[in-house]
mmCIF file of C-alpha atoms in Angstrom:
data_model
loop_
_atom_site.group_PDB
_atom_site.id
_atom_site.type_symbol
_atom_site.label_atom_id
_atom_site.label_comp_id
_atom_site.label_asym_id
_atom_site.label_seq_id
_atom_site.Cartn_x
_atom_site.Cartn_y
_atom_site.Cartn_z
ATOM 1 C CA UNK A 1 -44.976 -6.905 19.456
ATOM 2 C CA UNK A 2 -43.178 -3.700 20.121
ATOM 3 C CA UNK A 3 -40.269 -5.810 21.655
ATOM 4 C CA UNK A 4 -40.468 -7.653 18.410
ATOM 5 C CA UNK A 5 -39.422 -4.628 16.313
ATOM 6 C CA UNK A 6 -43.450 -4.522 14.567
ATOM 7 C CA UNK A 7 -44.337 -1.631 13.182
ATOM 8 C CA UNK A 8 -47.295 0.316 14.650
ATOM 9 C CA UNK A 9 -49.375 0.184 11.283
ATOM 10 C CA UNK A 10 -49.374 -3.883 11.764
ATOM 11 C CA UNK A 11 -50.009 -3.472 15.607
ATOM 12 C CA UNK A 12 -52.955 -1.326 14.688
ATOM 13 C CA UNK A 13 -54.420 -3.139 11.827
ATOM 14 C CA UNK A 14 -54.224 -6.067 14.496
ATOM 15 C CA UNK A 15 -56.223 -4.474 16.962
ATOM 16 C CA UNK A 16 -58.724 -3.413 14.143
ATOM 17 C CA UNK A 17 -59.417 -6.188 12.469
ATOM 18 C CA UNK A 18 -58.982 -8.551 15.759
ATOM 19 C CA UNK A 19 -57.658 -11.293 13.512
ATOM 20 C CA UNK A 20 -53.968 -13.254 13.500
ATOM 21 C CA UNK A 21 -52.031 -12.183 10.205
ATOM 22 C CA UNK A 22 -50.163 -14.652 8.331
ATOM 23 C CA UNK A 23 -48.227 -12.140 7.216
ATOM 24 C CA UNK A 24 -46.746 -8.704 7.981
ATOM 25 C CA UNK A 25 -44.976 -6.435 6.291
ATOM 26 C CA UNK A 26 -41.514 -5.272 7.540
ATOM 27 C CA UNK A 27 -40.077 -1.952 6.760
ATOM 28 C CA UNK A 28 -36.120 -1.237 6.163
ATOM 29 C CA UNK A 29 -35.523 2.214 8.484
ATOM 30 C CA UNK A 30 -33.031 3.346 5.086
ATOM 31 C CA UNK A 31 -33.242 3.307 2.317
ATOM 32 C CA UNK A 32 -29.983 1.972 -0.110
ATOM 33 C CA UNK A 33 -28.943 -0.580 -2.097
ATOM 34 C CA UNK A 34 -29.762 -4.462 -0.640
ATOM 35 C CA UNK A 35 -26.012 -6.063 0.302
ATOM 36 C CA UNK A 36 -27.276 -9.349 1.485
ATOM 37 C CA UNK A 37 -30.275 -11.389 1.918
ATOM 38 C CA UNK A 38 -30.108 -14.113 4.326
ATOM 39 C CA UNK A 39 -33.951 -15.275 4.021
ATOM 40 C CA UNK A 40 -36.363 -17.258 1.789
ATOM 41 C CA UNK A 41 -39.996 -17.582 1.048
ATOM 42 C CA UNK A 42 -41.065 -20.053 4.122
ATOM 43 C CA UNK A 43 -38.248 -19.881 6.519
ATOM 44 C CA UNK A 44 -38.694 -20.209 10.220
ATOM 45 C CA UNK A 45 -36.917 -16.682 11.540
ATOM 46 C CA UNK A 46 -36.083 -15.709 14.745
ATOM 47 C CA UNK A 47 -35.497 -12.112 16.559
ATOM 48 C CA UNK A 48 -31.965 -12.409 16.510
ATOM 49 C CA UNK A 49 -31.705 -13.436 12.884
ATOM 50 C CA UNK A 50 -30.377 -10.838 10.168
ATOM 51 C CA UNK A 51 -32.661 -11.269 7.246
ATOM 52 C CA UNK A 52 -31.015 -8.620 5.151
ATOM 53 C CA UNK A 53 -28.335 -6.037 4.373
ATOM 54 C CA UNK A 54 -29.116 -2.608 3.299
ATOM 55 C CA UNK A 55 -25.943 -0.364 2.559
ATOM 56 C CA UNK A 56 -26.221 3.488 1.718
ATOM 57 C CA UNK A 57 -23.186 4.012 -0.863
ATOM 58 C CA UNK A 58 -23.910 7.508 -0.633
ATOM 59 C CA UNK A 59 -21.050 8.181 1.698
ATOM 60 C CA UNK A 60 -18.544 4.996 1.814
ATOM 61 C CA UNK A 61 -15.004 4.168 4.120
ATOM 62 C CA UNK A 62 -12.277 3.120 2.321
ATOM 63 C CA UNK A 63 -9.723 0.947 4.577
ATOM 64 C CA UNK A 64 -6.171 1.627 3.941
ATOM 65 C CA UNK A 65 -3.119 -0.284 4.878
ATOM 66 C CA UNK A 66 -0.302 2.320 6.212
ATOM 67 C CA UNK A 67 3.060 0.596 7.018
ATOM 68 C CA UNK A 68 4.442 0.655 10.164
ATOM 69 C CA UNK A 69 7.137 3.275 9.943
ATOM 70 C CA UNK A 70 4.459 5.649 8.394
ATOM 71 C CA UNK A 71 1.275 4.672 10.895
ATOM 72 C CA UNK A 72 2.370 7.469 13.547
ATOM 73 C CA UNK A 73 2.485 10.337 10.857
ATOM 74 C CA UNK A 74 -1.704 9.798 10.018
ATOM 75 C CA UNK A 75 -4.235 11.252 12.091
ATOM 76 C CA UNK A 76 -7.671 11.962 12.346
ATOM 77 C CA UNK A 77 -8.752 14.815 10.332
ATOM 78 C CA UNK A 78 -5.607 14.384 7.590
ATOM 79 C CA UNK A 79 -6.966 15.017 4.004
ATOM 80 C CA UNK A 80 -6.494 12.013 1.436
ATOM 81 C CA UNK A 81 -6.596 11.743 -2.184
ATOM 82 C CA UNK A 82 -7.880 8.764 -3.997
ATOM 83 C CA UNK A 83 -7.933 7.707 -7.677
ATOM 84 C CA UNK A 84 -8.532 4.119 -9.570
ATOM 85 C CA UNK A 85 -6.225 2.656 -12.113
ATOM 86 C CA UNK A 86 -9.670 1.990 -14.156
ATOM 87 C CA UNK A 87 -11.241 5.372 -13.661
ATOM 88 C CA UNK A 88 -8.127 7.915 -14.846
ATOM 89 C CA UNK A 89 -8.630 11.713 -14.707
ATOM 90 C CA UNK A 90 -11.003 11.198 -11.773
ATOM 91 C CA UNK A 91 -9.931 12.110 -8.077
ATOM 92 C CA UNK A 92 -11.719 11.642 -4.916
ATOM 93 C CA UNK A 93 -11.246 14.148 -1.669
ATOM 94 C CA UNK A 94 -11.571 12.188 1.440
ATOM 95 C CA UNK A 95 -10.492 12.613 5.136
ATOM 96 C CA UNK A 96 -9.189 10.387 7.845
ATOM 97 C CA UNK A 97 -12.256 8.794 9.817
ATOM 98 C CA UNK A 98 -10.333 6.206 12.331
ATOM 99 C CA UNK A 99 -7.053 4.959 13.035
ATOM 100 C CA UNK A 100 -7.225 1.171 14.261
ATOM 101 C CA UNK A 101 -4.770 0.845 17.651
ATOM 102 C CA UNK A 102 -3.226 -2.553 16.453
ATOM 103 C CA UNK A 103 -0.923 -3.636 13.574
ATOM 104 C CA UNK A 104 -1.349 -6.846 11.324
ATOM 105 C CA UNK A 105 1.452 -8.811 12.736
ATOM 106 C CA UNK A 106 2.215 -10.696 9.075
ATOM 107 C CA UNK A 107 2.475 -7.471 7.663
ATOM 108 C CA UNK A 108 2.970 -5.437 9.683
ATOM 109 C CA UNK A 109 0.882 -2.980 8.684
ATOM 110 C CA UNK A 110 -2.076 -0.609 10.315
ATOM 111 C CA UNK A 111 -5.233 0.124 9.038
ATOM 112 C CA UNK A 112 -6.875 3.995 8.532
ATOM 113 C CA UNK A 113 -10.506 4.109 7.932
ATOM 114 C CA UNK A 114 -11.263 7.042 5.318
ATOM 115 C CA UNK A 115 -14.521 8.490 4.663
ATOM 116 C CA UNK A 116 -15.785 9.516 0.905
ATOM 117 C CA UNK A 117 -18.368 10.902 -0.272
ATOM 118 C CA UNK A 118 -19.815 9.254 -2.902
ATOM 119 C CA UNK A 119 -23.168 11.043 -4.429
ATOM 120 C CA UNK A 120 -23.428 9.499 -7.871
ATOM 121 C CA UNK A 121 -22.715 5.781 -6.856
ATOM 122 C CA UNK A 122 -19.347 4.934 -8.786
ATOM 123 C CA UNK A 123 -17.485 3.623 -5.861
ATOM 124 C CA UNK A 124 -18.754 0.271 -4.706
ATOM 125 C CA UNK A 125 -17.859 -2.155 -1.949
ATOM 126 C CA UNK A 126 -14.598 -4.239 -2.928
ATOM 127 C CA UNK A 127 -13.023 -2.056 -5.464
ATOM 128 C CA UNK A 128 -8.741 -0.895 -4.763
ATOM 129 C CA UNK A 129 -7.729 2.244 -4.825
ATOM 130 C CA UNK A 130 -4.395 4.421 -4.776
ATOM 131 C CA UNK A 131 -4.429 6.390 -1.610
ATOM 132 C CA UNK A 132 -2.414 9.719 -0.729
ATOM 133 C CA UNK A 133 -2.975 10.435 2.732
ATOM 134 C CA UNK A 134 -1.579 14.349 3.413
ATOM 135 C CA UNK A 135 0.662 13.752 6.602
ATOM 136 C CA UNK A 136 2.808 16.346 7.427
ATOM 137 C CA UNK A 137 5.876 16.062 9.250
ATOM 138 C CA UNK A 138 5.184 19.197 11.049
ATOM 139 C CA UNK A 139 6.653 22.683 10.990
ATOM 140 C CA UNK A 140 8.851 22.629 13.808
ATOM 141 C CA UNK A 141 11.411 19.651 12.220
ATOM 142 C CA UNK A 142 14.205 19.871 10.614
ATOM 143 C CA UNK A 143 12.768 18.523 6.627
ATOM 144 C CA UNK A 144 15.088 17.637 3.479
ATOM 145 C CA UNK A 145 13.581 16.838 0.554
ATOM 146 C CA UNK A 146 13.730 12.892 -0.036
ATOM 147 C CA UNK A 147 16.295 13.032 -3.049
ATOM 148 C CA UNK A 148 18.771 14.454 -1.082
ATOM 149 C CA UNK A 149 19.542 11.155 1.402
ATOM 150 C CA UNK A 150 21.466 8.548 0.532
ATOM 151 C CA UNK A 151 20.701 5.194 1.862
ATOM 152 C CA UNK A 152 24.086 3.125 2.140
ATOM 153 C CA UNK A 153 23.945 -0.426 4.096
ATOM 154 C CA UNK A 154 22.940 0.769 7.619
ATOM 155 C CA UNK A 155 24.353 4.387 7.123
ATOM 156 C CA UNK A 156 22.118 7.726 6.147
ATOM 157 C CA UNK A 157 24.171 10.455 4.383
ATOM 158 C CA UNK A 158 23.506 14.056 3.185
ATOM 159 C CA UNK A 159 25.908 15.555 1.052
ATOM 160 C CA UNK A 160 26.468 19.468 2.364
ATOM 161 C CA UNK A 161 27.669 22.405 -0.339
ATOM 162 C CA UNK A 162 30.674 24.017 1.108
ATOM 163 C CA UNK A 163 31.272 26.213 -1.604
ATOM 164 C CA UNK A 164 34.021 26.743 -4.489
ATOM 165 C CA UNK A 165 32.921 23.601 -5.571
ATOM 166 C CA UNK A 166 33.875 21.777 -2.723
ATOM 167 C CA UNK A 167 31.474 19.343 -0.885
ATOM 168 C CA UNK A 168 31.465 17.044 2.143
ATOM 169 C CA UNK A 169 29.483 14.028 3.435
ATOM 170 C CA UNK A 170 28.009 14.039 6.736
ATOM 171 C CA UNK A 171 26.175 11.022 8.383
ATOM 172 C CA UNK A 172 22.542 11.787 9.604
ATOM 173 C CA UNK A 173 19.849 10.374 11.848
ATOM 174 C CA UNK A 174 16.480 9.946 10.002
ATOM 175 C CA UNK A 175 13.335 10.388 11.661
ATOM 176 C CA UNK A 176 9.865 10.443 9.738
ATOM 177 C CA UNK A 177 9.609 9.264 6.212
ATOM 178 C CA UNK A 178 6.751 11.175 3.574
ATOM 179 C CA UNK A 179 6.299 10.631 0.310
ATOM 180 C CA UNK A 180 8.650 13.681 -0.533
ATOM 181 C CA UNK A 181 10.500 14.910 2.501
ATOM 182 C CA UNK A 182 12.284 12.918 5.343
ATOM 183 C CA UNK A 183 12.643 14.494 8.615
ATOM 184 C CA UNK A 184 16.074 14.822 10.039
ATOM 185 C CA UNK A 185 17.390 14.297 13.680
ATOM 186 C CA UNK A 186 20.960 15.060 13.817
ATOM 187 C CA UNK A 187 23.624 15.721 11.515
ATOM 188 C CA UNK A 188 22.197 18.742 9.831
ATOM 189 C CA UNK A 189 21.706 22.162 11.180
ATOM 190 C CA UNK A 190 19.189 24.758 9.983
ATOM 191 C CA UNK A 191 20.546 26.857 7.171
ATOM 192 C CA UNK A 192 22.646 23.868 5.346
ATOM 193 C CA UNK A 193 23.012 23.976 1.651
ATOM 194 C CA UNK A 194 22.633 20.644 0.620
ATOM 195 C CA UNK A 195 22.849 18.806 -2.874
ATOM 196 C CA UNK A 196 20.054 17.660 -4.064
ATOM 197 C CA UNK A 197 20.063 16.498 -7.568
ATOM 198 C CA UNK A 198 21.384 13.293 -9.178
ATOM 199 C CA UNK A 199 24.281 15.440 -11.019
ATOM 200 C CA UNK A 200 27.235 13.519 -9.354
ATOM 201 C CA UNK A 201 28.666 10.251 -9.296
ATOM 202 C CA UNK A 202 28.574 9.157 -6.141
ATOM 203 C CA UNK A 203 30.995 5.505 -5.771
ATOM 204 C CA UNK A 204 29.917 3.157 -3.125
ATOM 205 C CA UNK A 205 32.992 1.942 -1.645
ATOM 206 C CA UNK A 206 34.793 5.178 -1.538
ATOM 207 C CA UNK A 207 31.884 6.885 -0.063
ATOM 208 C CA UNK A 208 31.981 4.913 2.897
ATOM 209 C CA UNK A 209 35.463 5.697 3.990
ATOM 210 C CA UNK A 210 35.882 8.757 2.863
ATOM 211 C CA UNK A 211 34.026 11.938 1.491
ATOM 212 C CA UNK A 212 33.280 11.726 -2.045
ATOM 213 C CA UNK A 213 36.921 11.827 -3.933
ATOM 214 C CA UNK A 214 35.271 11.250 -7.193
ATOM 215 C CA UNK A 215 32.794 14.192 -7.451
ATOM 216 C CA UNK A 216 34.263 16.105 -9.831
ATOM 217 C CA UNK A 217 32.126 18.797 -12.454
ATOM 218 C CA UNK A 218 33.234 18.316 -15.839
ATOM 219 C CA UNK A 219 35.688 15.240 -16.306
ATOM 220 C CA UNK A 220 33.282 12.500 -14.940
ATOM 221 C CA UNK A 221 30.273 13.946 -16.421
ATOM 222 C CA UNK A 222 29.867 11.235 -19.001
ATOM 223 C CA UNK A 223 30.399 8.152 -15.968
ATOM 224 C CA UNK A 224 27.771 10.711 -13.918
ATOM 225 C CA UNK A 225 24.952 10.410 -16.148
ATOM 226 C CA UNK A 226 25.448 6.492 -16.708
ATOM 227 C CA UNK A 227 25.596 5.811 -13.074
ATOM 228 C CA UNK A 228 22.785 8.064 -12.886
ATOM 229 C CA UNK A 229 20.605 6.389 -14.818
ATOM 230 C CA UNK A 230 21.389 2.622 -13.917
ATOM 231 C CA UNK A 231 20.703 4.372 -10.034
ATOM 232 C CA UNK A 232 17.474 5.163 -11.370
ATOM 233 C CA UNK A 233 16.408 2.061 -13.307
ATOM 234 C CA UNK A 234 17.406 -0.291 -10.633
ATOM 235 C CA UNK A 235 14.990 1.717 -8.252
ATOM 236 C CA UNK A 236 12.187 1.053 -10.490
ATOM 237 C CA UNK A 237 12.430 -2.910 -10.978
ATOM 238 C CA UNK A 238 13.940 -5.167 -8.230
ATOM 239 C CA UNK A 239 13.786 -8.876 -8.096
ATOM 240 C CA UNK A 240 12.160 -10.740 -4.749
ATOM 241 C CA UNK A 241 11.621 -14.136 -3.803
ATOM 242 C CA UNK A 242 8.135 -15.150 -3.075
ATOM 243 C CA UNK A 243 5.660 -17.215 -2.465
ATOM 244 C CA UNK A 244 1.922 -17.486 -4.241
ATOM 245 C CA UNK A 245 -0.585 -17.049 -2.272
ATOM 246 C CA UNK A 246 -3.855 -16.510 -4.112
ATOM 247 C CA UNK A 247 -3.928 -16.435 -8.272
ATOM 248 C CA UNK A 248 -7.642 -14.056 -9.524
ATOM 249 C CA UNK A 249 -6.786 -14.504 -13.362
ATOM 250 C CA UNK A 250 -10.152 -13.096 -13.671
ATOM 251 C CA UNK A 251 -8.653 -9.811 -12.423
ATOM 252 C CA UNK A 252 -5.221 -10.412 -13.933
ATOM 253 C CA UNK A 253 -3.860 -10.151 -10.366
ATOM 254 C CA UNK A 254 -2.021 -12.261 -7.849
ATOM 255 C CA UNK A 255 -1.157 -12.108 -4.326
ATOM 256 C CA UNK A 256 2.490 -12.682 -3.249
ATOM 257 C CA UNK A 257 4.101 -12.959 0.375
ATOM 258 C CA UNK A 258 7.544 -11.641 -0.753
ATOM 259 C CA UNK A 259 11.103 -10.454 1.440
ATOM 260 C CA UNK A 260 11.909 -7.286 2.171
ATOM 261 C CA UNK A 261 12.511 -5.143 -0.362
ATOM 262 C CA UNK A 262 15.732 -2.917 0.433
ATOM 263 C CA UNK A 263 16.091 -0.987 -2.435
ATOM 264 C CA UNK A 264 12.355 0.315 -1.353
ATOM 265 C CA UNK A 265 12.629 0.026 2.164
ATOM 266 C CA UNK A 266 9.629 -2.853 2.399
ATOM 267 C CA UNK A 267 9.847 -4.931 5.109
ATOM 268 C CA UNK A 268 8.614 -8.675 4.504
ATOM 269 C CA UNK A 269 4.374 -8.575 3.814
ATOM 270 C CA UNK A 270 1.902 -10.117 1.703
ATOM 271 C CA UNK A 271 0.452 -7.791 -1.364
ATOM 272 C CA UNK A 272 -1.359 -7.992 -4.369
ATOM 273 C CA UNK A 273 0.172 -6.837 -7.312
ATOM 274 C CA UNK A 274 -1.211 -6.416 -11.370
ATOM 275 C CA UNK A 275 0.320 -9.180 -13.627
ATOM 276 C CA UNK A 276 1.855 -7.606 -16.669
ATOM 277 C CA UNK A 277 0.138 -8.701 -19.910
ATOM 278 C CA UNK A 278 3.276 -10.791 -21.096
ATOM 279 C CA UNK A 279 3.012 -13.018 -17.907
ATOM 280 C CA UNK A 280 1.338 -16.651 -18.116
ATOM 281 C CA UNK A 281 -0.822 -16.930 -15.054
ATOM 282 C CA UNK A 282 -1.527 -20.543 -16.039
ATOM 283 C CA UNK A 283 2.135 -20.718 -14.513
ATOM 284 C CA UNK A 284 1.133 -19.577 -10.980
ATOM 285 C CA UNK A 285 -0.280 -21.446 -8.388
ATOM 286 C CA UNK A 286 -1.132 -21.216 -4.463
ATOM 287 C CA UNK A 287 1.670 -22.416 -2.435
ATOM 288 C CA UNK A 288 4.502 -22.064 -5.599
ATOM 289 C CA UNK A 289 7.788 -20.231 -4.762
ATOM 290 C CA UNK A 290 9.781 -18.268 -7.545
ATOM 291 C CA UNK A 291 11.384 -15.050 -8.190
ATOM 292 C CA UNK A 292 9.271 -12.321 -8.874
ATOM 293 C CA UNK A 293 10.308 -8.930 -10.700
ATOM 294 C CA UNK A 294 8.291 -5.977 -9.759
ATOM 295 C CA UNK A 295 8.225 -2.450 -11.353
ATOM 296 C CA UNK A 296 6.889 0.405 -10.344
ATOM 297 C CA UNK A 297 5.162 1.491 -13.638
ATOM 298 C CA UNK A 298 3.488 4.408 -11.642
ATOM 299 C CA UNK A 299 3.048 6.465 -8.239
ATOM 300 C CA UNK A 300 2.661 4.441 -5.561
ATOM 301 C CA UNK A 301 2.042 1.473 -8.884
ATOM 302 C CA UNK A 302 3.791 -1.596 -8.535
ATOM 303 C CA UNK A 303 3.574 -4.422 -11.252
ATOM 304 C CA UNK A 304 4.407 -8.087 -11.440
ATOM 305 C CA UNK A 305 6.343 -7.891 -14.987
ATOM 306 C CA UNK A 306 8.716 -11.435 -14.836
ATOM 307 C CA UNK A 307 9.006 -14.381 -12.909
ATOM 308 C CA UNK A 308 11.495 -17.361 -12.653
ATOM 309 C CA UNK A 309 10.582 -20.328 -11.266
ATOM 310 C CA UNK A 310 13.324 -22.182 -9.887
ATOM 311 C CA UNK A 311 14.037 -26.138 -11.347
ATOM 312 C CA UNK A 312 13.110 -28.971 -8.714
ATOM 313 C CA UNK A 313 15.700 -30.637 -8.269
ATOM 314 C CA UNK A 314 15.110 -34.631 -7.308
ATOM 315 C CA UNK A 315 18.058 -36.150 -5.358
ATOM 316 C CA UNK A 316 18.538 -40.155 -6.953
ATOM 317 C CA UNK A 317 20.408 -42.427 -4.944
ATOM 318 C CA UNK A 318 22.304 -44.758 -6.898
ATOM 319 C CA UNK A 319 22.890 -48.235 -5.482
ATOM 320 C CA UNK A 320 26.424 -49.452 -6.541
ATOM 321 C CA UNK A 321 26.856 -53.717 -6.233
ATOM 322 C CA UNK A 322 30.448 -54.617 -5.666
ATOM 323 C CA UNK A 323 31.189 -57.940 -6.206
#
């Protein structure tokens, strides 16, 4: 009976009363809230069943999904801040529980267990979160803020401050991305003035060939504030193809396997994203390709705000008689 996991109240009340029970009474070893029950009134069980579920939401994990590129910046012991889109005002203090050794090989993504604390029960099993997991880049590294590089094709560039209002382009090898700096390899030293700020208009092509002919203080600063701001509003809205993969119109939200995303540096991976208001989900469906527009509407927010679904074409084959 011991083997069998009865308590020692039964076992005594059968040695006691020297009679077979119909029935015993099983204690949980927890207490908590019941997950699952996998039994019913007259069903045959066996020791290696599970009848039931208990979970304590006193203390819960939260499972994040850390991209590649950023997977070897989180360890063990990092702090992480959580909040809910529903919940606003309210922030959570977690840490870093476990890193998981393998990646997702759609996505390409790794997932970090977090542990919370959760004394008053508002976090429950299945809810998403915004995560901010504090990896630093360490002390030692040479760090730029993450305004101050310029992404161009396959080329990284910093602009350096020379003085007299004179400036000069220099290409650099990135290391280590966070959510504010960017760790450098080569191309800077120590003790650099760099720019910065989005005060200059900075022209593609020329850029490339040469340093930046058109950076001038007063003359362009009308053209520097447009191209400013076009910079900026194409980095919050970019255009994808993609394909549906699950519709919840229950939680106005839909999960897409889109491209990469360059403008973001996302590589290819399957997300779910919040379906703006003005939207028809009656127009999505599992399996449907289209266009998708997402915005970031917040930090680390992203929004499904337009789609275009492309025209199916049918191909008729006309049969032409010639007498």
């Amino acid at each position: 009976l011991r083997a069998l996991q009865v308590s020692e109240s039964e076992i005594k009340k059968l040695k006691e009363t020297r009679k077979i029970q119909k029935t015993i009474t099983v204690k949980a070893k927890q207490s908590g809230v019941l997950d699952r029950l996998t039994v019913r009134e007259g069903a045959f069980v066996t020791p290696s069943m599970n009848l039931m579920t208990i979970a304590q939401l006193d203390k819960i994990w939260v499972i994040a999904e850390v991209f590649e590129r950023q997977l070897n910046q989180v360890e063990v012991g990092n702090d992480v801040q959580m909040n809910l889109e529903y919940a606003p005002g309210k922030e959570w203090q977690g840490k870093v529980d476990y890193v998981y050794p393998s990646l997702n090989p759609k996505t390409r993504t790794g997932q970090v267990r977090i542990h919370f604390d959760n004394p008053d029960g508002f976090l429950k099993p299945g809810m998403f979160a915004n995560l901010n997991i504090k990896a630093g880049l360490g002390d030692k590294n040479l760090i730029i803020p993450k305004e101050a590089l310029i992404r161009m094709g396959g080329s990284n560039r910093v602009v350096l401050a020379l003085g007299d209002g004179k400036f000069k382009t220099v290409n650099v090898d990135v290391g280590r991305l966070g959510s504010s700096r960017v760790e450098i390899l080569s191309g800077l030293m120590a003790g650099d003035d760099i720019v910065t700020s989005a005060q200059f208009l900075i022209d593609s092509e020329s850029s490339k060939s040469s340093d930046f002919k058109r950076m001038q203080h007063d003359t362009d600063a009308d053209n520097e504030s447009h191209g400013s701001m076009s910079s900026d509003a194409a980095a919050q809205a970019v255009w994808v193809e993609a394909t549906v993969k699950n519709v919840m119109p229950q939680h106005s939200m839909v999960t897409l396997e889109h491209g990469e995303i360059s403008e973001w540096d996302w590589p290819a991976m399957t997300m779910d994203f919040d379906v703006a208001s003005d939207v028809e989900l009656s127009q999505l469906s599992t399996g449907l390709s289209l266009h998708a527009e997402i915005t970031q509407v917040g930090k680390q927010q992203y929004q499904l705000t337009s789609i275009h679904i492309p025209e199916q074409k049918q191909v008729t084959e006309q049969e032409h008689n010639h007498d």
